Amino acid sequence: MTTVFAILFYAAFAVLVAGLGMKIAQFARTPAPLKIPTTPAPLTRQGAAFRVAREVVVFESLFKSNKPLWIFAILFHFGLFLVLARHLRYFQEPVWSVVALIQPLGVYGGLAMMAGLALLLLRRIVVARITYITGPSDYLMLLLLLGIGATGMAMKGVAHTDIVAVKAFFLGLMRFDIQPLPADGALYAHLFLVAVLMIVFPFSKLLHVPGVFFSPTRNQSDDPRERRHLAPWAAKLEAGGN
Amino acid sequence: MAADFETPVLGDVEERPTPALACGAMAGSKSYVAAPAHNEALGFPGELVPDWQDKAIARMGELLGKYRSLQVFMDSCVKCGACTDKCHYFLGTGDPKNMPVARQDLFRSVYRRYFTPVGKMFPGLVGAKEFTRELLDDWFNYFHQCSQCRRCSVFCPYGIDTAEISMAAREIMDSIGLGQKYCNEIIGKVHKIGNNLGLPGPALIDNLEGLEEDLKDETGQDVRFPIDEEGAEVLLVTPSADFFAEPHVLGLIGYAKVFHAAGVSWTLSTKATEAGNFGMFIGNYEQMRKIAMRIREAAMELKVKRIVFGECGHAWRVAYSFLNTLVGPWDFLDPRYPVPQHILEVTNDLIKRGGIRLDKSANEGIVPTFHDSCNVARASRMGDFEGGQFVIPREVVKACVPRFVDMHPDTTHEKTFCCGGGGGLLTDELMEIRVKGAKPRMEALTDVVRNQGVTHMVSICAICKAQFTKILPYYGFDREVVVSAHQLVSNAIILGNND
Ligand code: SF4
Ligand code: SF4
């Protein structure tokens, strides 16, 4: 099993990095020919960067839009953030002191994440408008995340796994020196689902993660009268003479 | 009111309940398909080409490579549903395909099927669909039930703007010969005659002379409506409806009085007799540029120093946000003024500097509220500060009347609701969606009319004005409830003896 998981994780990591890298390159390469910030928008580029930062960190537009949904989304994303931070310790030796410091919070993060996901799922099922726009992949994504959370929390709360060995496995992976992975069903399930998540990431709606940084309606400054904005293809059109 | 549909019953503006889903409710509200002549005049195929599917997919690929907005929006939606209850067309009809994300999904399903690995391998999993004739019909219906008002974009956590997707969809449909009659016919008129209404130069000049005579009788002053006057300071570009439709023309009279009172020389141009630019509605950069080019040429020929736009929403978006990109740079104009300026910026400056004087009592009995036009509110700005597009028009209106009332805050500023007729929907065959789409605005208006004694609603957009004039009676209001901002200025401005 150790070898299987080692290969799986190398593959998943490669797909994640390459897939995401290609998507980001595509977003970056595609020109935005017109100034289309949703106004009122900041007048300066720094202002626009701050606007994007607010979208990323506090979900500003979502807050304006729908308070319950905002709470569910914040629960899930901040929970996930704490959980990910807690997991950093499996990949570093020595462990950074901040990571060690927030480690006890990770458990609450896990709970918040599970609660947020459950509420999001419930909302998809109960609210007719949301059911209408939900496809199989949307349910599966929530179930996948719930599965990862559940197996992870089971290892923490119910059946402890040998995390020292798990850490050795991952540190080993990073050094191309494969160490044995403990034989534990919950761990296998957890790691398998995480690898699936990594693989589907660049092909799914999880692309909202890079997407939010590239959205022209949010990242453009409002200065079209002051600064002429011209995409390369539009400049070519102009030079083509008419 | 002869109509084969029910005017929606208005609810409480505070509650604005979300309607129950009524699948297919608006499937029958169709735009007329453009005739071959309309399409060909713009360089599009006359009618649906036999290999339309391949052509459409190829065009989609091209647009994905040209517009970052389209590519990012296709990939980033998480189906959170935050936008689902934000579109006036959904709120007025309950048709789920009028929910912004569902409208996008008509496009996204095709995108996924032909441009994403998962959509190609497991279409059912991610809602990827073959581009069938049936789906194309849905495109034609529902992308012409979007007024490109951007309200959904305000509320989307990634700023996904359904307007961008509607524009791309229309561009694709035009490229395969499935144009919309209303937009394409009008663009043809702009190219051929010079404006959306097809008003030829001589008729226009006649009309302006008539206005001068009327004003002479009325005010005793020589308020002029100059046209093609070389060397004037200002070129005024205004929507052609301003030349005769009511209440638009009352606004035009207001602009003329402002220039007259301030002693600013100005001119219209027979070349640029239209501020509107429907090239934006059909998402076609080349058309948009070609239409905008007339303004550059007119400004150069007439050797003006400034360009000022009259009251129009989408025209102001194209002017403010795109003009510099499309046909700039404007280095031959006076650098002390932004290019272009909005007439409300001009009037507001003059009021603040004492360059014109107003007598509020002339508007005694008028208690106006203000309808923020979507393209001004969410796609452009006025003045030199964030949100100036909300402040400046209100300042001008307030300077003209004794009392002003704002509508419910969920329906103003960037949360404003579309009039229901924007984005290329201002055509009779779409009356049902226009009336129903106006519901949220009508709710907010009814609230201030009943509870705060509002008598009029000021609009600064030619499309809003035309739309409201038509649909207000459906909701029991007089059509004259909608007024131009400069109509109030016109009433209040003090002409002559300005000492
Ligand atoms: S708000 Fe944005 S992300 Fe959410 S469903 Fe609508 S378009 Fe998609
Ligand atoms: S742009 Fe306006 S009309 Fe179009 S989907 Fe969004 S809210 Fe509706």
JSON list of N, CA and C in Angstrom, two decimals, chain A residues 23 26-28 30-31 33 35-39 41 61 65 123-124 129 137 140 205 208 211 215 217-218 222 224-225 228-229 233-234 238 242, chain B residues 64 66-68 71 75-76 78-80 82 84 86 125 150 153-154 156 158-159 285 289 320 322 324-325 328 340 345 377-381 386:
[
{"chain": "A", "resi": 23, "resn": "LYS", "atom": "N", "xyz": [-3.77, 26.56, -16.08]},
{"chain": "A", "resi": 23, "resn": "LYS", "atom": "CA", "xyz": [-4.95, 27.42, -15.99]},
{"chain": "A", "resi": 23, "resn": "LYS", "atom": "C", "xyz": [-4.54, 28.86, -15.67]},
{"chain": "A", "resi": 26, "resn": "GLN", "atom": "N", "xyz": [-3.16, 30.46, -18.59]},
{"chain": "A", "resi": 26, "resn": "GLN", "atom": "CA", "xyz": [-4.21, 30.80, -19.55]},
{"chain": "A", "resi": 26, "resn": "GLN", "atom": "C", "xyz": [-4.95, 32.07, -19.13]},
{"chain": "A", "resi": 27, "resn": "PHE", "atom": "N", "xyz": [-5.31, 32.14, -17.85]},
{"chain": "A", "resi": 27, "resn": "PHE", "atom": "CA", "xyz": [-5.99, 33.35, -17.35]},
{"chain": "A", "resi": 27, "resn": "PHE", "atom": "C", "xyz": [-5.10, 34.57, -17.56]},
{"chain": "A", "resi": 28, "resn": "ALA", "atom": "N", "xyz": [-3.82, 34.42, -17.26]},
{"chain": "A", "resi": 28, "resn": "ALA", "atom": "CA", "xyz": [-2.92, 35.56, -17.33]},
{"chain": "A", "resi": 28, "resn": "ALA", "atom": "C", "xyz": [-2.69, 35.99, -18.78]},
{"chain": "A", "resi": 30, "resn": "THR", "atom": "N", "xyz": [-4.75, 35.59, -21.37]},
{"chain": "A", "resi": 30, "resn": "THR", "atom": "CA", "xyz": [-5.92, 36.10, -22.08]},
{"chain": "A", "resi": 30, "resn": "THR", "atom": "C", "xyz": [-6.09, 37.59, -21.77]},
{"chain": "A", "resi": 31, "resn": "PRO", "atom": "N", "xyz": [-6.13, 38.42, -22.79]},
{"chain": "A", "resi": 31, "resn": "PRO", "atom": "CA", "xyz": [-6.23, 39.85, -22.52]},
{"chain": "A", "resi": 31, "resn": "PRO", "atom": "C", "xyz": [-7.64, 40.26, -22.08]},
{"chain": "A", "resi": 33, "resn": "PRO", "atom": "N", "xyz": [-9.78, 43.20, -22.94]},
{"chain": "A", "resi": 33, "resn": "PRO", "atom": "CA", "xyz": [-9.70, 44.32, -23.88]},
{"chain": "A", "resi": 33, "resn": "PRO", "atom": "C", "xyz": [-10.40, 45.59, -23.42]},
{"chain": "A", "resi": 35, "resn": "LYS", "atom": "N", "xyz": [-12.24, 48.03, -20.15]},
{"chain": "A", "resi": 35, "resn": "LYS", "atom": "CA", "xyz": [-12.30, 48.31, -18.72]},
{"chain": "A", "resi": 35, "resn": "LYS", "atom": "C", "xyz": [-13.71, 48.00, -18.22]},
{"chain": "A", "resi": 36, "resn": "ILE", "atom": "N", "xyz": [-13.81, 46.96, -17.40]},
{"chain": "A", "resi": 36, "resn": "ILE", "atom": "CA", "xyz": [-15.14, 46.56, -16.96]},
{"chain": "A", "resi": 36, "resn": "ILE", "atom": "C", "xyz": [-15.26, 46.36, -15.45]},
{"chain": "A", "resi": 37, "resn": "PRO", "atom": "N", "xyz": [-14.57, 47.16, -14.62]},
{"chain": "A", "resi": 37, "resn": "PRO", "atom": "CA", "xyz": [-14.77, 46.96, -13.19]},
{"chain": "A", "resi": 37, "resn": "PRO", "atom": "C", "xyz": [-16.23, 47.23, -12.84]},
{"chain": "A", "resi": 38, "resn": "THR", "atom": "N", "xyz": [-16.79, 46.44, -11.93]},
{"chain": "A", "resi": 38, "resn": "THR", "atom": "CA", "xyz": [-18.13, 46.76, -11.45]},
{"chain": "A", "resi": 38, "resn": "THR", "atom": "C", "xyz": [-17.99, 47.97, -10.55]},
{"chain": "A", "resi": 39, "resn": "THR", "atom": "N", "xyz": [-18.66, 49.05, -10.94]},
{"chain": "A", "resi": 39, "resn": "THR", "atom": "CA", "xyz": [-18.50, 50.29, -10.18]},
{"chain": "A", "resi": 39, "resn": "THR", "atom": "C", "xyz": [-19.59, 50.41, -9.12]},
{"chain": "A", "resi": 41, "resn": "ALA", "atom": "N", "xyz": [-15.86, 51.50, -8.18]},
{"chain": "A", "resi": 41, "resn": "ALA", "atom": "CA", "xyz": [-14.62, 50.73, -8.06]},
{"chain": "A", "resi": 41, "resn": "ALA", "atom": "C", "xyz": [-13.50, 51.67, -7.63]},
{"chain": "A", "resi": 61, "resn": "SER", "atom": "N", "xyz": [-18.42, 40.66, -1.38]},
{"chain": "A", "resi": 61, "resn": "SER", "atom": "CA", "xyz": [-19.63, 40.67, -2.21]},
{"chain": "A", "resi": 61, "resn": "SER", "atom": "C", "xyz": [-20.66, 39.67, -1.70]},
{"chain": "A", "resi": 65, "resn": "SER", "atom": "N", "xyz": [-24.58, 40.03, -0.42]},
{"chain": "A", "resi": 65, "resn": "SER", "atom": "CA", "xyz": [-25.55, 39.28, -1.18]},
{"chain": "A", "resi": 65, "resn": "SER", "atom": "C", "xyz": [-26.50, 38.45, -0.32]},
{"chain": "A", "resi": 123, "resn": "ARG", "atom": "N", "xyz": [-28.53, 23.36, 2.17]},
{"chain": "A", "resi": 123, "resn": "ARG", "atom": "CA", "xyz": [-29.07, 24.47, 1.39]},
{"chain": "A", "resi": 123, "resn": "ARG", "atom": "C", "xyz": [-29.31, 24.04, -0.06]},
{"chain": "A", "resi": 124, "resn": "ARG", "atom": "N", "xyz": [-28.39, 23.29, -0.60]},
{"chain": "A", "resi": 124, "resn": "ARG", "atom": "CA", "xyz": [-28.55, 22.82, -1.98]},
{"chain": "A", "resi": 124, "resn": "ARG", "atom": "C", "xyz": [-29.78, 21.93, -2.13]},
{"chain": "A", "resi": 129, "resn": "ARG", "atom": "N", "xyz": [-34.39, 27.04, -5.68]},
{"chain": "A", "resi": 129, "resn": "ARG", "atom": "CA", "xyz": [-33.55, 27.75, -6.66]},
{"chain": "A", "resi": 129, "resn": "ARG", "atom": "C", "xyz": [-32.17, 27.13, -6.75]},
{"chain": "A", "resi": 137, "resn": "SER", "atom": "N", "xyz": [-21.90, 17.10, -10.04]},
{"chain": "A", "resi": 137, "resn": "SER", "atom": "CA", "xyz": [-20.55, 17.42, -9.58]},
{"chain": "A", "resi": 137, "resn": "SER", "atom": "C", "xyz": [-20.57, 18.33, -8.36]},
{"chain": "A", "resi": 140, "resn": "LEU", "atom": "N", "xyz": [-21.19, 16.05, -5.46]},
{"chain": "A", "resi": 140, "resn": "LEU", "atom": "CA", "xyz": [-20.03, 15.19, -5.24]},
{"chain": "A", "resi": 140, "resn": "LEU", "atom": "C", "xyz": [-18.89, 15.96, -4.58]},
{"chain": "A", "resi": 205, "resn": "LYS", "atom": "N", "xyz": [-14.83, 23.34, -10.44]},
{"chain": "A", "resi": 205, "resn": "LYS", "atom": "CA", "xyz": [-15.17, 24.71, -10.02]},
{"chain": "A", "resi": 205, "resn": "LYS", "atom": "C", "xyz": [-14.22, 25.22, -8.94]},
{"chain": "A", "resi": 208, "resn": "HIS", "atom": "N", "xyz": [-12.27, 28.51, -8.90]},
{"chain": "A", "resi": 208, "resn": "HIS", "atom": "CA", "xyz": [-12.61, 29.84, -8.38]},
{"chain": "A", "resi": 208, "resn": "HIS", "atom": "C", "xyz": [-11.45, 30.38, -7.53]},
{"chain": "A", "resi": 211, "resn": "GLY", "atom": "N", "xyz": [-9.38, 31.98, -9.99]},
{"chain": "A", "resi": 211, "resn": "GLY", "atom": "CA", "xyz": [-10.29, 32.85, -10.73]},
{"chain": "A", "resi": 211, "resn": "GLY", "atom": "C", "xyz": [-10.54, 34.18, -10.04]},
{"chain": "A", "resi": 215, "resn": "SER", "atom": "N", "xyz": [-10.50, 38.06, -11.93]},
{"chain": "A", "resi": 215, "resn": "SER", "atom": "CA", "xyz": [-11.79, 38.59, -12.37]},
{"chain": "A", "resi": 215, "resn": "SER", "atom": "C", "xyz": [-11.68, 40.09, -12.68]},
{"chain": "A", "resi": 217, "resn": "THR", "atom": "N", "xyz": [-13.84, 42.31, -13.30]},
{"chain": "A", "resi": 217, "resn": "THR", "atom": "CA", "xyz": [-14.81, 43.19, -12.66]},
{"chain": "A", "resi": 217, "resn": "THR", "atom": "C", "xyz": [-14.37, 43.58, -11.25]},
{"chain": "A", "resi": 218, "resn": "ARG", "atom": "N", "xyz": [-13.42, 42.81, -10.71]},
{"chain": "A", "resi": 218, "resn": "ARG", "atom": "CA", "xyz": [-12.96, 43.11, -9.36]},
{"chain": "A", "resi": 218, "resn": "ARG", "atom": "C", "xyz": [-11.53, 43.66, -9.32]},
{"chain": "A", "resi": 222, "resn": "ASP", "atom": "N", "xyz": [-10.67, 51.90, -11.68]},
{"chain": "A", "resi": 222, "resn": "ASP", "atom": "CA", "xyz": [-11.61, 52.73, -12.43]},
{"chain": "A", "resi": 222, "resn": "ASP", "atom": "C", "xyz": [-10.89, 54.00, -12.89]},
{"chain": "A", "resi": 224, "resn": "PRO", "atom": "N", "xyz": [-10.57, 54.78, -16.72]},
{"chain": "A", "resi": 224, "resn": "PRO", "atom": "CA", "xyz": [-10.50, 54.70, -18.19]},
{"chain": "A", "resi": 224, "resn": "PRO", "atom": "C", "xyz": [-10.31, 56.05, -18.87]},
{"chain": "A", "resi": 225, "resn": "ARG", "atom": "N", "xyz": [-10.76, 57.13, -18.24]},
{"chain": "A", "resi": 225, "resn": "ARG", "atom": "CA", "xyz": [-10.60, 58.42, -18.90]},
{"chain": "A", "resi": 225, "resn": "ARG", "atom": "C", "xyz": [-9.16, 58.92, -18.76]},
{"chain": "A", "resi": 228, "resn": "ARG", "atom": "N", "xyz": [-5.28, 55.23, -21.09]},
{"chain": "A", "resi": 228, "resn": "ARG", "atom": "CA", "xyz": [-5.82, 54.48, -22.22]},
{"chain": "A", "resi": 228, "resn": "ARG", "atom": "C", "xyz": [-5.46, 53.00, -22.08]},
{"chain": "A", "resi": 229, "resn": "HIS", "atom": "N", "xyz": [-6.48, 52.18, -22.14]},
{"chain": "A", "resi": 229, "resn": "HIS", "atom": "CA", "xyz": [-6.31, 50.74, -21.93]},
{"chain": "A", "resi": 229, "resn": "HIS", "atom": "C", "xyz": [-6.48, 50.08, -23.29]},
{"chain": "A", "resi": 233, "resn": "TRP", "atom": "N", "xyz": [-4.64, 42.65, -29.17]},
{"chain": "A", "resi": 233, "resn": "TRP", "atom": "CA", "xyz": [-5.41, 42.34, -30.39]},
{"chain": "A", "resi": 233, "resn": "TRP", "atom": "C", "xyz": [-6.20, 43.55, -30.87]},
{"chain": "A", "resi": 234, "resn": "ALA", "atom": "N", "xyz": [-6.60, 44.40, -29.92]},
{"chain": "A", "resi": 234, "resn": "ALA", "atom": "CA", "xyz": [-7.33, 45.60, -30.32]},
{"chain": "A", "resi": 234, "resn": "ALA", "atom": "C", "xyz": [-6.38, 46.60, -30.98]},
{"chain": "A", "resi": 238, "resn": "GLU", "atom": "N", "xyz": [-6.55, 48.22, -34.76]},
{"chain": "A", "resi": 238, "resn": "GLU", "atom": "CA", "xyz": [-6.40, 49.64, -35.02]},
{"chain": "A", "resi": 238, "resn": "GLU", "atom": "C", "xyz": [-5.35, 49.87, -36.10]},
{"chain": "A", "resi": 242, "resn": "ASN", "atom": "N", "xyz": [-8.63, 51.15, -39.97]},
{"chain": "A", "resi": 242, "resn": "ASN", "atom": "CA", "xyz": [-9.94, 51.63, -40.41]},
{"chain": "A", "resi": 242, "resn": "ASN", "atom": "C", "xyz": [-10.39, 52.73, -39.50]},
{"chain": "B", "resi": 64, "resn": "LEU", "atom": "N", "xyz": [-13.11, 33.10, -26.17]},
{"chain": "B", "resi": 64, "resn": "LEU", "atom": "CA", "xyz": [-12.47, 32.69, -24.92]},
{"chain": "B", "resi": 64, "resn": "LEU", "atom": "C", "xyz": [-11.01, 33.14, -24.89]},
{"chain": "B", "resi": 66, "resn": "LYS", "atom": "N", "xyz": [-9.95, 35.83, -26.45]},
{"chain": "B", "resi": 66, "resn": "LYS", "atom": "CA", "xyz": [-9.85, 37.29, -26.56]},
{"chain": "B", "resi": 66, "resn": "LYS", "atom": "C", "xyz": [-10.32, 38.03, -25.32]},
{"chain": "B", "resi": 67, "resn": "TYR", "atom": "N", "xyz": [-11.18, 37.39, -24.56]},
{"chain": "B", "resi": 67, "resn": "TYR", "atom": "CA", "xyz": [-11.77, 38.05, -23.40]},
{"chain": "B", "resi": 67, "resn": "TYR", "atom": "C", "xyz": [-11.48, 37.28, -22.12]},
{"chain": "B", "resi": 68, "resn": "ARG", "atom": "N", "xyz": [-10.62, 37.83, -21.29]},
{"chain": "B", "resi": 68, "resn": "ARG", "atom": "CA", "xyz": [-10.32, 37.18, -20.02]},
{"chain": "B", "resi": 68, "resn": "ARG", "atom": "C", "xyz": [-11.58, 37.01, -19.19]},
{"chain": "B", "resi": 71, "resn": "GLN", "atom": "N", "xyz": [-13.37, 33.75, -20.14]},
{"chain": "B", "resi": 71, "resn": "GLN", "atom": "CA", "xyz": [-12.65, 32.55, -19.72]},
{"chain": "B", "resi": 71, "resn": "GLN", "atom": "C", "xyz": [-12.73, 32.37, -18.21]},
{"chain": "B", "resi": 75, "resn": "ASP", "atom": "N", "xyz": [-14.98, 29.41, -15.87]},
{"chain": "B", "resi": 75, "resn": "ASP", "atom": "CA", "xyz": [-14.34, 28.45, -14.98]},
{"chain": "B", "resi": 75, "resn": "ASP", "atom": "C", "xyz": [-14.64, 28.66, -13.50]},
{"chain": "B", "resi": 76, "resn": "SER", "atom": "N", "xyz": [-15.01, 29.87, -13.11]},
{"chain": "B", "resi": 76, "resn": "SER", "atom": "CA", "xyz": [-14.98, 30.19, -11.68]},
{"chain": "B", "resi": 76, "resn": "SER", "atom": "C", "xyz": [-16.29, 30.02, -10.92]},
{"chain": "B", "resi": 78, "resn": "VAL", "atom": "N", "xyz": [-19.11, 28.75, -8.75]},
{"chain": "B", "resi": 78, "resn": "VAL", "atom": "CA", "xyz": [-19.22, 27.61, -7.85]},
{"chain": "B", "resi": 78, "resn": "VAL", "atom": "C", "xyz": [-20.67, 27.19, -7.61]},
{"chain": "B", "resi": 79, "resn": "LYS", "atom": "N", "xyz": [-21.58, 27.80, -8.36]},
{"chain": "B", "resi": 79, "resn": "LYS", "atom": "CA", "xyz": [-23.01, 27.50, -8.20]},
{"chain": "B", "resi": 79, "resn": "LYS", "atom": "C", "xyz": [-23.46, 27.74, -6.75]},
{"chain": "B", "resi": 80, "resn": "CYS", "atom": "N", "xyz": [-22.98, 28.85, -6.20]},
{"chain": "B", "resi": 80, "resn": "CYS", "atom": "CA", "xyz": [-23.36, 29.17, -4.83]},
{"chain": "B", "resi": 80, "resn": "CYS", "atom": "C", "xyz": [-24.78, 29.71, -4.77]},
{"chain": "B", "resi": 82, "resn": "ALA", "atom": "N", "xyz": [-25.72, 32.82, -5.01]},
{"chain": "B", "resi": 82, "resn": "ALA", "atom": "CA", "xyz": [-25.87, 34.16, -4.44]},
{"chain": "B", "resi": 82, "resn": "ALA", "atom": "C", "xyz": [-26.54, 35.11, -5.42]},
{"chain": "B", "resi": 84, "resn": "THR", "atom": "N", "xyz": [-28.88, 34.22, -7.60]},
{"chain": "B", "resi": 84, "resn": "THR", "atom": "CA", "xyz": [-30.14, 33.70, -8.14]},
{"chain": "B", "resi": 84, "resn": "THR", "atom": "C", "xyz": [-31.33, 34.62, -7.92]},
{"chain": "B", "resi": 86, "resn": "LYS", "atom": "N", "xyz": [-31.20, 37.96, -7.67]},
{"chain": "B", "resi": 86, "resn": "LYS", "atom": "CA", "xyz": [-30.80, 39.35, -7.87]},
{"chain": "B", "resi": 86, "resn": "LYS", "atom": "C", "xyz": [-31.26, 39.95, -9.20]},
{"chain": "B", "resi": 125, "resn": "LEU", "atom": "N", "xyz": [-21.95, 14.64, -15.63]},
{"chain": "B", "resi": 125, "resn": "LEU", "atom": "CA", "xyz": [-21.47, 14.98, -14.30]},
{"chain": "B", "resi": 125, "resn": "LEU", "atom": "C", "xyz": [-21.44, 16.49, -14.07]},
{"chain": "B", "resi": 150, "resn": "ARG", "atom": "N", "xyz": [-25.81, 44.16, -15.06]},
{"chain": "B", "resi": 150, "resn": "ARG", "atom": "CA", "xyz": [-24.70, 43.89, -14.15]},
{"chain": "B", "resi": 150, "resn": "ARG", "atom": "C", "xyz": [-25.11, 43.82, -12.68]},
{"chain": "B", "resi": 153, "resn": "SER", "atom": "N", "xyz": [-23.55, 40.84, -11.08]},
{"chain": "B", "resi": 153, "resn": "SER", "atom": "CA", "xyz": [-22.11, 40.93, -10.88]},
{"chain": "B", "resi": 153, "resn": "SER", "atom": "C", "xyz": [-21.75, 41.57, -9.54]},
{"chain": "B", "resi": 154, "resn": "VAL", "atom": "N", "xyz": [-22.58, 42.50, -9.10]},
{"chain": "B", "resi": 154, "resn": "VAL", "atom": "CA", "xyz": [-22.32, 43.17, -7.82]},
{"chain": "B", "resi": 154, "resn": "VAL", "atom": "C", "xyz": [-22.32, 42.15, -6.68]},
{"chain": "B", "resi": 156, "resn": "CYS", "atom": "N", "xyz": [-22.01, 38.71, -6.90]},
{"chain": "B", "resi": 156, "resn": "CYS", "atom": "CA", "xyz": [-21.29, 37.44, -7.06]},
{"chain": "B", "resi": 156, "resn": "CYS", "atom": "C", "xyz": [-19.94, 37.52, -6.36]},
{"chain": "B", "resi": 158, "resn": "TYR", "atom": "N", "xyz": [-17.26, 36.30, -7.08]},
{"chain": "B", "resi": 158, "resn": "TYR", "atom": "CA", "xyz": [-16.14, 36.43, -8.02]},
{"chain": "B", "resi": 158, "resn": "TYR", "atom": "C", "xyz": [-16.40, 37.51, -9.06]},
{"chain": "B", "resi": 159, "resn": "GLY", "atom": "N", "xyz": [-17.45, 38.28, -8.83]},
{"chain": "B", "resi": 159, "resn": "GLY", "atom": "CA", "xyz": [-17.75, 39.36, -9.77]},
{"chain": "B", "resi": 159, "resn": "GLY", "atom": "C", "xyz": [-18.19, 38.86, -11.13]},
{"chain": "B", "resi": 285, "resn": "TYR", "atom": "N", "xyz": [-16.95, 44.08, -30.72]},
{"chain": "B", "resi": 285, "resn": "TYR", "atom": "CA", "xyz": [-15.94, 45.13, -30.55]},
{"chain": "B", "resi": 285, "resn": "TYR", "atom": "C", "xyz": [-15.81, 45.99, -31.81]},
{"chain": "B", "resi": 289, "resn": "ARG", "atom": "N", "xyz": [-16.60, 49.91, -32.11]},
{"chain": "B", "resi": 289, "resn": "ARG", "atom": "CA", "xyz": [-15.53, 50.84, -32.47]},
{"chain": "B", "resi": 289, "resn": "ARG", "atom": "C", "xyz": [-15.95, 51.69, -33.68]},
{"chain": "B", "resi": 320, "resn": "TYR", "atom": "N", "xyz": [-17.72, 56.64, -21.21]},
{"chain": "B", "resi": 320, "resn": "TYR", "atom": "CA", "xyz": [-16.82, 56.78, -20.07]},
{"chain": "B", "resi": 320, "resn": "TYR", "atom": "C", "xyz": [-15.79, 55.65, -20.05]},
{"chain": "B", "resi": 322, "resn": "PHE", "atom": "N", "xyz": [-15.19, 53.03, -22.37]},
{"chain": "B", "resi": 322, "resn": "PHE", "atom": "CA", "xyz": [-14.60, 52.43, -23.56]},
{"chain": "B", "resi": 322, "resn": "PHE", "atom": "C", "xyz": [-14.08, 53.42, -24.61]},
{"chain": "B", "resi": 324, "resn": "ASN", "atom": "N", "xyz": [-12.08, 55.94, -24.79]},
{"chain": "B", "resi": 324, "resn": "ASN", "atom": "CA", "xyz": [-10.64, 56.16, -24.84]},
{"chain": "B", "resi": 324, "resn": "ASN", "atom": "C", "xyz": [-9.94, 54.93, -25.44]},
{"chain": "B", "resi": 325, "resn": "THR", "atom": "N", "xyz": [-10.43, 53.75, -25.06]},
{"chain": "B", "resi": 325, "resn": "THR", "atom": "CA", "xyz": [-9.88, 52.51, -25.60]},
{"chain": "B", "resi": 325, "resn": "THR", "atom": "C", "xyz": [-10.21, 52.37, -27.08]},
{"chain": "B", "resi": 328, "resn": "GLY", "atom": "N", "xyz": [-9.56, 56.48, -28.81]},
{"chain": "B", "resi": 328, "resn": "GLY", "atom": "CA", "xyz": [-8.62, 57.45, -28.28]},
{"chain": "B", "resi": 328, "resn": "GLY", "atom": "C", "xyz": [-7.32, 57.35, -29.04]},
{"chain": "B", "resi": 340, "resn": "PRO", "atom": "N", "xyz": [-14.71, 61.60, -22.24]},
{"chain": "B", "resi": 340, "resn": "PRO", "atom": "CA", "xyz": [-15.67, 62.67, -22.41]},
{"chain": "B", "resi": 340, "resn": "PRO", "atom": "C", "xyz": [-16.23, 63.11, -21.05]},
{"chain": "B", "resi": 345, "resn": "GLU", "atom": "N", "xyz": [-22.06, 66.28, -15.11]},
{"chain": "B", "resi": 345, "resn": "GLU", "atom": "CA", "xyz": [-20.82, 66.80, -14.52]},
{"chain": "B", "resi": 345, "resn": "GLU", "atom": "C", "xyz": [-20.69, 68.29, -14.83]},
{"chain": "B", "resi": 377, "resn": "ALA", "atom": "N", "xyz": [-24.66, 53.42, -12.99]},
{"chain": "B", "resi": 377, "resn": "ALA", "atom": "CA", "xyz": [-24.40, 53.03, -11.61]},
{"chain": "B", "resi": 377, "resn": "ALA", "atom": "C", "xyz": [-23.30, 51.99, -11.49]},
{"chain": "B", "resi": 378, "resn": "ARG", "atom": "N", "xyz": [-23.33, 50.95, -12.35]},
{"chain": "B", "resi": 378, "resn": "ARG", "atom": "CA", "xyz": [-22.45, 49.80, -12.15]},
{"chain": "B", "resi": 378, "resn": "ARG", "atom": "C", "xyz": [-21.37, 49.65, -13.20]},
{"chain": "B", "resi": 379, "resn": "ALA", "atom": "N", "xyz": [-21.33, 50.56, -14.17]},
{"chain": "B", "resi": 379, "resn": "ALA", "atom": "CA", "xyz": [-20.35, 50.37, -15.24]},
{"chain": "B", "resi": 379, "resn": "ALA", "atom": "C", "xyz": [-19.63, 51.64, -15.61]},
{"chain": "B", "resi": 380, "resn": "SER", "atom": "N", "xyz": [-19.78, 52.69, -14.81]},
{"chain": "B", "resi": 380, "resn": "SER", "atom": "CA", "xyz": [-19.09, 53.94, -15.14]},
{"chain": "B", "resi": 380, "resn": "SER", "atom": "C", "xyz": [-19.03, 54.81, -13.90]},
{"chain": "B", "resi": 381, "resn": "ARG", "atom": "N", "xyz": [-18.69, 56.05, -14.10]},
{"chain": "B", "resi": 381, "resn": "ARG", "atom": "CA", "xyz": [-18.58, 56.98, -12.97]},
{"chain": "B", "resi": 381, "resn": "ARG", "atom": "C", "xyz": [-18.86, 58.38, -13.48]},
{"chain": "B", "resi": 386, "resn": "GLU", "atom": "N", "xyz": [-14.89, 58.04, -6.19]},
{"chain": "B", "resi": 386, "resn": "GLU", "atom": "CA", "xyz": [-15.63, 56.79, -6.25]},
{"chain": "B", "resi": 386, "resn": "GLU", "atom": "C", "xyz": [-17.09, 57.04, -5.87]}
]
